[in-house]
mmCIF file of N, CA and C in Angstrom:
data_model
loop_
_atom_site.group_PDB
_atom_site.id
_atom_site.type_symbol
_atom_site.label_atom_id
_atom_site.label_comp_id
_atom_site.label_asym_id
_atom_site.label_seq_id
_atom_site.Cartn_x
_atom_site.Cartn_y
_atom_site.Cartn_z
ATOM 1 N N UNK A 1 -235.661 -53.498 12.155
ATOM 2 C CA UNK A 1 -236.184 -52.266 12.656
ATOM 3 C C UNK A 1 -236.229 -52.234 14.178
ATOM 4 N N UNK A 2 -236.733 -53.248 14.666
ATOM 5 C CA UNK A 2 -236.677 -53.343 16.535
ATOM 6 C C UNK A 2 -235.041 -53.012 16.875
ATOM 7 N N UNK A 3 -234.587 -53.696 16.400
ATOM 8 C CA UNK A 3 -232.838 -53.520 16.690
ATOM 9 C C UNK A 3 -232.317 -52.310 16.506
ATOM 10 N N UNK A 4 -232.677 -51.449 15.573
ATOM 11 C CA UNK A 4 -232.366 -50.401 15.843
ATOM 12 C C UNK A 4 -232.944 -49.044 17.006
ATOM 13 N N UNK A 5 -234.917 -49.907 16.926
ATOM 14 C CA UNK A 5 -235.246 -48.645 18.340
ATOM 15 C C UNK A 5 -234.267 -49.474 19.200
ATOM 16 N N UNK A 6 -233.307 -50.429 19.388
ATOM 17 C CA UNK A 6 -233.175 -51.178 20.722
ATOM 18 C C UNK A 6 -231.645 -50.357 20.929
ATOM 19 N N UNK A 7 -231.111 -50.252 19.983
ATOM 20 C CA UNK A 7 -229.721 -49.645 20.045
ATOM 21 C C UNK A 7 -229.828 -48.128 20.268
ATOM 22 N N UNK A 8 -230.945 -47.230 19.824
ATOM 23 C CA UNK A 8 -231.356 -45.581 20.196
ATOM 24 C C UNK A 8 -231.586 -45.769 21.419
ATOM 25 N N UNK A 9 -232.318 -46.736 21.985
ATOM 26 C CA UNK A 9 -232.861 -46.469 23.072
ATOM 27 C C UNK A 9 -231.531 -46.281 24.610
ATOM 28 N N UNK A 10 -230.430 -47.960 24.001
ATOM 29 C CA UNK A 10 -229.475 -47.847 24.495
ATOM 30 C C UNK A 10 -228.437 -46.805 25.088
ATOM 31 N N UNK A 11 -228.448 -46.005 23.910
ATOM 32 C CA UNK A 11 -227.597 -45.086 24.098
ATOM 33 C C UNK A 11 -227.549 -44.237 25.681
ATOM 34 N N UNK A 12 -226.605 -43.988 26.267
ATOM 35 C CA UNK A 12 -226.349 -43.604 27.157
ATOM 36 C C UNK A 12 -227.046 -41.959 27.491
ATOM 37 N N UNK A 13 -226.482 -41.089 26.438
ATOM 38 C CA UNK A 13 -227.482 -39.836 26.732
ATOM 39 C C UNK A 13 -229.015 -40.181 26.995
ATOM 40 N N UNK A 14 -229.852 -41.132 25.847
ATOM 41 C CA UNK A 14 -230.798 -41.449 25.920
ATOM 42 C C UNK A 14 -230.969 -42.333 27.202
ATOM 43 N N UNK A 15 -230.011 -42.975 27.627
ATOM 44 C CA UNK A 15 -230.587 -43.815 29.491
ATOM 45 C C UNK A 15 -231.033 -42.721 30.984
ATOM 46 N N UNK A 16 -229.793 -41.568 30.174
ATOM 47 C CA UNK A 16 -229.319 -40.516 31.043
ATOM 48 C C UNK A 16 -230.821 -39.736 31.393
ATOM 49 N N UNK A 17 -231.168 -39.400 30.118
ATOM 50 C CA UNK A 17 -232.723 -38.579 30.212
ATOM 51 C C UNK A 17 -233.779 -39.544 30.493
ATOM 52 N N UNK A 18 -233.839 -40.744 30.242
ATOM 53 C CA UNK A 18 -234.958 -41.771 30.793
ATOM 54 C C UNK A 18 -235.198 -41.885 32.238
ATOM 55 N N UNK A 19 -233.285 -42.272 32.520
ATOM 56 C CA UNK A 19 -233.665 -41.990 34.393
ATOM 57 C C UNK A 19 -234.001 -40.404 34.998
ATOM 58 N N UNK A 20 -234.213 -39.417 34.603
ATOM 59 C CA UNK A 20 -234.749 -38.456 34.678
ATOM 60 C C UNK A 20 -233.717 -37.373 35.477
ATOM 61 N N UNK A 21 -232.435 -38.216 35.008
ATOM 62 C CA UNK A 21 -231.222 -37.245 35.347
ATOM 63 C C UNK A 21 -231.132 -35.811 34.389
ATOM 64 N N UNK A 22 -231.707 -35.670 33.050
ATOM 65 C CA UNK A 22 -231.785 -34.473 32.595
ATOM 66 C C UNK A 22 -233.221 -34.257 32.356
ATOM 67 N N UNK A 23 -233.453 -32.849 31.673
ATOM 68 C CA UNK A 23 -234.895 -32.423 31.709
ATOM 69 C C UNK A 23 -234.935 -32.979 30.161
ATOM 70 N N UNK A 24 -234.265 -33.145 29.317
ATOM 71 C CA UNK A 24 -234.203 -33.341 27.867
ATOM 72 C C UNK A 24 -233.058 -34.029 27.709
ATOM 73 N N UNK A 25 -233.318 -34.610 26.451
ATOM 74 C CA UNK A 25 -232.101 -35.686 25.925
ATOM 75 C C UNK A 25 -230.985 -34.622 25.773
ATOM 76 N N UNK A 26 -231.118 -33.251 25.109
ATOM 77 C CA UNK A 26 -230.144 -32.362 24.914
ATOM 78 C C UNK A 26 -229.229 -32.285 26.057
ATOM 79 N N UNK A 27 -229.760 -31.855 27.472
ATOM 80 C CA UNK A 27 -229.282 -31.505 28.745
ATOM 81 C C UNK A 27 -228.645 -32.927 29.099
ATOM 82 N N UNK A 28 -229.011 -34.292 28.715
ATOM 83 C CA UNK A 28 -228.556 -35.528 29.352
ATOM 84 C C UNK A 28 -226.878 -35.490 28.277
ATOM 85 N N UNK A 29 -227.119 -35.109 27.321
ATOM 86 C CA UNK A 29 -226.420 -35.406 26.103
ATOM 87 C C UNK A 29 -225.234 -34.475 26.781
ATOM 88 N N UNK A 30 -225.167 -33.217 27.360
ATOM 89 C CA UNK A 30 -224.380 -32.546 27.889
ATOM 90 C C UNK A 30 -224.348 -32.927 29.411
ATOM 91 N N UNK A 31 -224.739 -33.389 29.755
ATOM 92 C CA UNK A 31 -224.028 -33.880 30.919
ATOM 93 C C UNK A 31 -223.088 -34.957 31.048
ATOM 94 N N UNK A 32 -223.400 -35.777 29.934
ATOM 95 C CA UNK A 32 -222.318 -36.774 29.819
ATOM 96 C C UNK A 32 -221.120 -36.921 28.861
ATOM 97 N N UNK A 33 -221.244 -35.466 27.759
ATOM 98 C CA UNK A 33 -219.917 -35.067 27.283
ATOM 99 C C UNK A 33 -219.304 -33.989 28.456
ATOM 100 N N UNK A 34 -220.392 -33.290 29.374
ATOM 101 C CA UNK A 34 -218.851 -32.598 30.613
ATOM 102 C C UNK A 34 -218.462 -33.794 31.567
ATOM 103 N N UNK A 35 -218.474 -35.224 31.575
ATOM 104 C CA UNK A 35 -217.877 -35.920 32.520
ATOM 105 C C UNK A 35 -218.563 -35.781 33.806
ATOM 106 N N UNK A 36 -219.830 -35.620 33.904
ATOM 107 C CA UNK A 36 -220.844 -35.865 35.399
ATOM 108 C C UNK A 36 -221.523 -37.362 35.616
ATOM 109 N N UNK A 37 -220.920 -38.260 34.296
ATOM 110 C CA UNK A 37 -222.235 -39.612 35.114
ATOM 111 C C UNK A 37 -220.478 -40.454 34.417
ATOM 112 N N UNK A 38 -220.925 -41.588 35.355
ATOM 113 C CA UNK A 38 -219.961 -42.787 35.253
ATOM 114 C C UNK A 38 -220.860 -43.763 35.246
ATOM 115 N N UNK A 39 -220.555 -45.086 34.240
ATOM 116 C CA UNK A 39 -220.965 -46.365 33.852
ATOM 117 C C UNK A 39 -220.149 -47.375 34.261
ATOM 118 N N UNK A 40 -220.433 -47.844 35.603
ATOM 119 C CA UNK A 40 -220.045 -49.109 36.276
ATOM 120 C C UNK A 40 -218.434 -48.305 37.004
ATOM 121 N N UNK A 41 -219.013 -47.168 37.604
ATOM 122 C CA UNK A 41 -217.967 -46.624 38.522
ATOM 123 C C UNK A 41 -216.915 -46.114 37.440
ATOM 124 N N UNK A 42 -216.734 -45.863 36.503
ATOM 125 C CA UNK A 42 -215.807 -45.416 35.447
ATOM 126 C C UNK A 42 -216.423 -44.008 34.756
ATOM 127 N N UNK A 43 -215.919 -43.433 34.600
ATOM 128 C CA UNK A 43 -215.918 -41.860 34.140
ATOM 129 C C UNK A 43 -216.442 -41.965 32.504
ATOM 130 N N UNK A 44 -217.697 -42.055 32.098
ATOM 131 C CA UNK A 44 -217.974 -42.181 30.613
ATOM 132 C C UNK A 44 -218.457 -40.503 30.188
ATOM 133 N N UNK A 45 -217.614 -40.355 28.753
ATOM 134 C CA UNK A 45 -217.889 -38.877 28.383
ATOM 135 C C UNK A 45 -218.285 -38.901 26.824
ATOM 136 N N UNK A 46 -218.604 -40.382 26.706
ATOM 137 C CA UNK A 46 -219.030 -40.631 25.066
ATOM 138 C C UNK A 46 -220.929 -40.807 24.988
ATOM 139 N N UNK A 47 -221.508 -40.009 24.334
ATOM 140 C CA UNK A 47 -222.961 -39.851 24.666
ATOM 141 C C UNK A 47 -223.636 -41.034 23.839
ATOM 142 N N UNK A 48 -222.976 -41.273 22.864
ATOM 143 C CA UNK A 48 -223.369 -42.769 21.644
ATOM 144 C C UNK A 48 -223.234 -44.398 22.261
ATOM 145 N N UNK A 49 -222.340 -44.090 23.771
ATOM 146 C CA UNK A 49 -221.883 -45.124 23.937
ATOM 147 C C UNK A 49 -223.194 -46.165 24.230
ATOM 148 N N UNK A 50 -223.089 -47.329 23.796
ATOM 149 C CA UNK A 50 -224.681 -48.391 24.060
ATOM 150 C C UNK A 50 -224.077 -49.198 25.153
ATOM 151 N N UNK A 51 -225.496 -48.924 26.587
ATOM 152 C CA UNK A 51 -225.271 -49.637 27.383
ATOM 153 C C UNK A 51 -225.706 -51.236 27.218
ATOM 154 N N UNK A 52 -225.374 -51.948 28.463
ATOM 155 C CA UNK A 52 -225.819 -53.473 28.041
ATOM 156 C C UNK A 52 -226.571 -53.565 29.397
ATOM 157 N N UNK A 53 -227.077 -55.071 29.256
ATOM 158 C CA UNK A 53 -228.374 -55.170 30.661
ATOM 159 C C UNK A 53 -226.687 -55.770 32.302
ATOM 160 N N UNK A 54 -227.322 -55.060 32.765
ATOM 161 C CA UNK A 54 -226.347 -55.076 34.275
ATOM 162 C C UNK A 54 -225.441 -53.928 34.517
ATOM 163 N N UNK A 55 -225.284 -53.051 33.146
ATOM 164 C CA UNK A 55 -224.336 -51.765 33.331
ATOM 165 C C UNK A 55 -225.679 -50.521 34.493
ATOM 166 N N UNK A 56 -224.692 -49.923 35.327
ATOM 167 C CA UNK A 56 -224.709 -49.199 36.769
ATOM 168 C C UNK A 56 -224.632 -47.221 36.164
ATOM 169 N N UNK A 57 -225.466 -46.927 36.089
ATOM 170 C CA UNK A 57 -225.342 -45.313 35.731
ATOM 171 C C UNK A 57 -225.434 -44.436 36.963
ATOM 172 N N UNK A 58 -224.238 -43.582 37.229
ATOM 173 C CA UNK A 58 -224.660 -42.909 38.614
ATOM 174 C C UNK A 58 -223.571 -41.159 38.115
ATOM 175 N N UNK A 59 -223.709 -40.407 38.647
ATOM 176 C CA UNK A 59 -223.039 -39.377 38.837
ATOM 177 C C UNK A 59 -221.864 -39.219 39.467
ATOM 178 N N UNK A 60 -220.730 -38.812 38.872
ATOM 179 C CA UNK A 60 -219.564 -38.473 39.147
ATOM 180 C C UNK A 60 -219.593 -38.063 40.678
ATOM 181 N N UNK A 61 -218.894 -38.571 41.657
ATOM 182 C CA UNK A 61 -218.987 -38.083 43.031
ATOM 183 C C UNK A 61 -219.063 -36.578 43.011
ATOM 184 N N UNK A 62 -217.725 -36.044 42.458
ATOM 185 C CA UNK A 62 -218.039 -34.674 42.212
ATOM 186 C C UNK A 62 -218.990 -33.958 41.494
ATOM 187 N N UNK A 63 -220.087 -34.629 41.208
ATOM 188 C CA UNK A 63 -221.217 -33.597 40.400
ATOM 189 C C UNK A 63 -222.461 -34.179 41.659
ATOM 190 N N UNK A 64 -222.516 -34.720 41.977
ATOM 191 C CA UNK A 64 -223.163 -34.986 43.451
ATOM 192 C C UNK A 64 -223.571 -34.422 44.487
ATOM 193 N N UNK A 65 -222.384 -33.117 45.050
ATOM 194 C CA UNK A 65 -222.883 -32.155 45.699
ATOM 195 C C UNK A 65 -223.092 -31.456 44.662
ATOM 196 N N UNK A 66 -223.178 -30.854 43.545
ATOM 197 C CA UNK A 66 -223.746 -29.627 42.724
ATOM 198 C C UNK A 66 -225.401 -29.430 43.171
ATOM 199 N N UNK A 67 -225.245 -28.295 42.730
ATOM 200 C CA UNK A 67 -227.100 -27.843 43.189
ATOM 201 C C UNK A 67 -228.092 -28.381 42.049
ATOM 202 N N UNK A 68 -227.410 -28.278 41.066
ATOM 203 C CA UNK A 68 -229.048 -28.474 40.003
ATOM 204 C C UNK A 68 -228.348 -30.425 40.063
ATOM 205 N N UNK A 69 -227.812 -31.185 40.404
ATOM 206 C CA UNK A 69 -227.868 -32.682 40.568
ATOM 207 C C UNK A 69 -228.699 -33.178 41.610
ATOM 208 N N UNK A 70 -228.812 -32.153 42.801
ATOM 209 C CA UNK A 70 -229.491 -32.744 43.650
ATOM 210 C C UNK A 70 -230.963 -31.839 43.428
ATOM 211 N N UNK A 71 -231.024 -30.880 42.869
ATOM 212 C CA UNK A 71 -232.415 -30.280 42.455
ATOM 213 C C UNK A 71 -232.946 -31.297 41.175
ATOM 214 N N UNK A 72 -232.364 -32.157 40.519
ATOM 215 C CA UNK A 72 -232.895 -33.312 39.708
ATOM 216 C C UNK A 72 -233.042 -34.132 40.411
ATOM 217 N N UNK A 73 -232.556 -34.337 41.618
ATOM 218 C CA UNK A 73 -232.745 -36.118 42.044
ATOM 219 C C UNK A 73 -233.593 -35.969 43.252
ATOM 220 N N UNK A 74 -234.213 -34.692 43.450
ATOM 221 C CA UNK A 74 -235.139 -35.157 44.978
ATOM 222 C C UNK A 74 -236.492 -34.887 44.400
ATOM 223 N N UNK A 75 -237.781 -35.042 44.713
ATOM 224 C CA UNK A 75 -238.852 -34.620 44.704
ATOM 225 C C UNK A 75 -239.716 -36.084 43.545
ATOM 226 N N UNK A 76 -238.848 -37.034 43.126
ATOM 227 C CA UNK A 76 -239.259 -38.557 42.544
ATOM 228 C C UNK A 76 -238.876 -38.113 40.803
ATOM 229 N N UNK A 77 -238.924 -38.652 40.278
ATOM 230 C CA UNK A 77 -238.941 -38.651 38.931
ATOM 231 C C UNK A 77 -240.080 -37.883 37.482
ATOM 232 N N UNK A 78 -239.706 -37.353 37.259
ATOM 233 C CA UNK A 78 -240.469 -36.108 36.395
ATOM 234 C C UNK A 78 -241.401 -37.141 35.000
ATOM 235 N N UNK A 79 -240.699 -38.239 34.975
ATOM 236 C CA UNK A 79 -241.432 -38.963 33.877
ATOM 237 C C UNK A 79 -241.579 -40.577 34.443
ATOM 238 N N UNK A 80 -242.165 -41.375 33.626
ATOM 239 C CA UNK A 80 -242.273 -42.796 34.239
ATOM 240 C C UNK A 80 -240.819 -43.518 33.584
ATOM 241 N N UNK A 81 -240.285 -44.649 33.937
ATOM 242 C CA UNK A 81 -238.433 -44.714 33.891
ATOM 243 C C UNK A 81 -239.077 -45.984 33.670
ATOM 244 N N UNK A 82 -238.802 -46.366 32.097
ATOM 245 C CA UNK A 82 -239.111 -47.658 31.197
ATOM 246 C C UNK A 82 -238.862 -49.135 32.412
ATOM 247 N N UNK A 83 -239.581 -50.056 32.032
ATOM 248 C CA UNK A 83 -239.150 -51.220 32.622
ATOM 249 C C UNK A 83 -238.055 -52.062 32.543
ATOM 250 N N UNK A 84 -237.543 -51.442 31.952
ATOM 251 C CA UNK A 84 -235.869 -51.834 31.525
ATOM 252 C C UNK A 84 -235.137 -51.188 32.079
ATOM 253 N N UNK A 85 -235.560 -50.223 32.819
ATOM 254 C CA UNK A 85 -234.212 -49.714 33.815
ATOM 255 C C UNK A 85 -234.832 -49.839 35.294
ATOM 256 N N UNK A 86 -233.753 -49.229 36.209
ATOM 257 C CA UNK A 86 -234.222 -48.855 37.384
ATOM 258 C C UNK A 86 -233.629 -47.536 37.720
ATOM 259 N N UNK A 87 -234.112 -47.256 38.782
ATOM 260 C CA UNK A 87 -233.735 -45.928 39.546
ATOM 261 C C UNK A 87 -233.449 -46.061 40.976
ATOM 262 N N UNK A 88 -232.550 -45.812 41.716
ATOM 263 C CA UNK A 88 -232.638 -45.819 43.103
ATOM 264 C C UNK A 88 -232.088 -44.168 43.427
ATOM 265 N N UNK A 89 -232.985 -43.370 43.867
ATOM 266 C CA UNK A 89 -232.905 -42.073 43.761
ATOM 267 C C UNK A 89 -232.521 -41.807 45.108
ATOM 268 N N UNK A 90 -232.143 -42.728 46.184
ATOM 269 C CA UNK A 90 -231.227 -42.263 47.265
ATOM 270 C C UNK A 90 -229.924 -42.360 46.922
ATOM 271 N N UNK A 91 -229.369 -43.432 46.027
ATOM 272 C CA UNK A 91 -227.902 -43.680 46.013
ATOM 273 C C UNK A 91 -227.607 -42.764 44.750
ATOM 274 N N UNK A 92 -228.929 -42.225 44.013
ATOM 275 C CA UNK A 92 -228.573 -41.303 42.841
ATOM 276 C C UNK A 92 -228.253 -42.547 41.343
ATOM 277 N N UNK A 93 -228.509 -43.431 41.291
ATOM 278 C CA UNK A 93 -228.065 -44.302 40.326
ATOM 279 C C UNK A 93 -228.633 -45.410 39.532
ATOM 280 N N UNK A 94 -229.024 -45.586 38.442
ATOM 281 C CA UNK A 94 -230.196 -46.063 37.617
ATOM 282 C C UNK A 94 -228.966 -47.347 36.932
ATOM 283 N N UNK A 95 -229.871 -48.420 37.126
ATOM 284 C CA UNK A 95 -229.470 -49.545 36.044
ATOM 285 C C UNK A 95 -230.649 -49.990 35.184
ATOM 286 N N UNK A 96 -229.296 -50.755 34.188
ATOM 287 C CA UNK A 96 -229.935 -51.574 33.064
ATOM 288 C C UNK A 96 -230.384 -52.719 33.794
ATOM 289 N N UNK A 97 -231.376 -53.231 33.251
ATOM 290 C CA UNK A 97 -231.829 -54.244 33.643
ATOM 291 C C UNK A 97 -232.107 -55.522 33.031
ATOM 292 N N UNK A 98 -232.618 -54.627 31.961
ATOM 293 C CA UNK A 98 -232.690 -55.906 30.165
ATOM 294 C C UNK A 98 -232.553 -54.799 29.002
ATOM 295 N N UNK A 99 -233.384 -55.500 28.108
ATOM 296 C CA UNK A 99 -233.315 -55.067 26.882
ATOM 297 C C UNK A 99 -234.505 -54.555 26.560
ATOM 298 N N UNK A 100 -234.164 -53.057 25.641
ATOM 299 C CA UNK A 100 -235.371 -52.340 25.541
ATOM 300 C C UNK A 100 -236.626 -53.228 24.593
ATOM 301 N N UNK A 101 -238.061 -52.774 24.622
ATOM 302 C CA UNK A 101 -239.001 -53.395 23.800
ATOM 303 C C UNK A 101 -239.023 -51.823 22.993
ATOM 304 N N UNK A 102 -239.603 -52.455 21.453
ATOM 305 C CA UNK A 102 -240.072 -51.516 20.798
ATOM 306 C C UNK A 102 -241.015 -50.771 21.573
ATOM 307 N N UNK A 103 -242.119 -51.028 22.304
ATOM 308 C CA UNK A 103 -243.109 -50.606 22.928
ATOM 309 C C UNK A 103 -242.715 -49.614 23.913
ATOM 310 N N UNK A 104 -241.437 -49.567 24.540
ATOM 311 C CA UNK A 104 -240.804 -48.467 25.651
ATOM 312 C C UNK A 104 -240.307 -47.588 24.758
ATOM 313 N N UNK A 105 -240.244 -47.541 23.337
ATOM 314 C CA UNK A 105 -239.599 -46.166 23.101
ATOM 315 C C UNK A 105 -241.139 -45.272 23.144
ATOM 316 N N UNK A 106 -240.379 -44.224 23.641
ATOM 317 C CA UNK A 106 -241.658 -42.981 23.695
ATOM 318 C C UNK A 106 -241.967 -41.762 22.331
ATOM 319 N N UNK A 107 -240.869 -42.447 21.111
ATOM 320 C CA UNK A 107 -241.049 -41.651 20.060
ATOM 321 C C UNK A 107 -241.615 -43.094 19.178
ATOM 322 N N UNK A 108 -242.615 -43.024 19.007
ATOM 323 C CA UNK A 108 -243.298 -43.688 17.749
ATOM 324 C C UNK A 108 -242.933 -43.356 16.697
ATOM 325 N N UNK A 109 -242.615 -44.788 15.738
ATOM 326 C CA UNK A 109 -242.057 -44.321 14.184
ATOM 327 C C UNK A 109 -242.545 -45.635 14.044
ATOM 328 N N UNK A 110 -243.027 -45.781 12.762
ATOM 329 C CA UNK A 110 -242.690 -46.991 11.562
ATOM 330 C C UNK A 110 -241.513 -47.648 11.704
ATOM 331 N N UNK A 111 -241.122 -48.675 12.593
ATOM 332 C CA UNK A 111 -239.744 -48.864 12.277
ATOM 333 C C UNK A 111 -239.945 -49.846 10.524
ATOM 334 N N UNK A 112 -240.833 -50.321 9.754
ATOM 335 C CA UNK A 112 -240.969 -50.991 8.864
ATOM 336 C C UNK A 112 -240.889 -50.284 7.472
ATOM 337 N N UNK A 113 -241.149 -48.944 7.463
ATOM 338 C CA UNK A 113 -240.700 -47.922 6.581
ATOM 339 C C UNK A 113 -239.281 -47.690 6.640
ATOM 340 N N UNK A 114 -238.575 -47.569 8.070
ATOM 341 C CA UNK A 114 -236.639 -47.254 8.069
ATOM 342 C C UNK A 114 -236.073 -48.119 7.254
ATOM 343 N N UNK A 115 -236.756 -49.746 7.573
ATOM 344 C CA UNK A 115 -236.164 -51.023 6.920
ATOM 345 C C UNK A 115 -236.387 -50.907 5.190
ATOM 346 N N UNK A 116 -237.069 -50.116 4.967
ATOM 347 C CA UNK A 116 -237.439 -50.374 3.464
ATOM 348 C C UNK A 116 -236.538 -49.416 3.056
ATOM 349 N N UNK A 117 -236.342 -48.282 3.702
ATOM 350 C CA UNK A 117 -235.845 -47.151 2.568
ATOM 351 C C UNK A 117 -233.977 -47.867 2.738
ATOM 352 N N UNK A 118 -234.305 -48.189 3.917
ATOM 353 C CA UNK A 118 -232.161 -48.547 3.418
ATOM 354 C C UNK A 118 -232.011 -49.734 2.722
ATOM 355 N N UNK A 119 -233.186 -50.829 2.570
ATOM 356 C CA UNK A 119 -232.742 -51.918 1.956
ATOM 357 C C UNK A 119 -232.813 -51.703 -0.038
ATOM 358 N N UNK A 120 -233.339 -50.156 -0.090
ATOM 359 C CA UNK A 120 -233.565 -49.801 -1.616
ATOM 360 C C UNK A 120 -231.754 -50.182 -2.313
#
C-alpha cells in the first residue's frame, strides 16, 4: 500500500501541482500534456510519467516568458511543497530529492483496505 501512495505521489502531473506550478492537479496535468515543463532539461509531455530522487522539473524556456507562468511563480508558493521536493522559484525549477512518505500525501486513504480488495 505505501508503494503505491509512493508511485501517485511520483507522478509528474502530481510533482507539477506540488511545486505549485499549477493551481490543481487538473491544470498541472495540462500543462504537461501541452509540452510547458521539461524533466532534466528534456521536453516531457507524458503526465503518468514517475519521477526518481535527483530528476530536475523546470518550464520549457518558451513557456517562461508567458504571463500566467510567471503570475504562478512570483509572490512564494500557494501551498507548503512536501519534503521530498524542492523549489527554487528564481530559476523557476523544483527537484526530487527522495522518496515520498505515506505521511506527505495530502489525500488520506486506507492504503490497507486498497491491499485487501486487490489481493481478493
Amino acid at each position: 500500500g505505501q508503494y503505491l501512495v509512493q508511485l501517485l505521489e511520483r507522478r509528474l502531473d502530481n510533482v507539477v501541482f506540488r511545486l505549485g506550478f499549477g493551481e490543481s492537479r487538473n491544470q498541472a496535468r495540462q500543462f504537461v500534456t501541452h509540452g510547458h515543463v521539461t524533466v532534466n532539461g528534456r521536453k516531457m509531455d507524458i503526465p503518468s510519467a514517475i519521477l526518481k530522487a535527483g530528476d530536475v522539473i523546470t518550464w520549457k524556456d518558451s513557456a517562461k516568458q508567458k504571463e500566467f507562468v510567471k503570475a504562478r511563480m512570483t509572490g512564494g508558493p500557494r501551498q507548503a511543497v512536501p519534503k521530498w521536493l524542492s523549489l527554487d522559484q528564481a530559476a523557476m525549477e523544483g527537484k526530487v530529492l527522495g522518496l515520498p512518505q505515506p505521511e506527505d500525501s495530502d489525500v488520506k486513504m486506507d492504503t490497507r483496505l486498497i491491499v485487501e480488495f486487490y489481493t481478493r
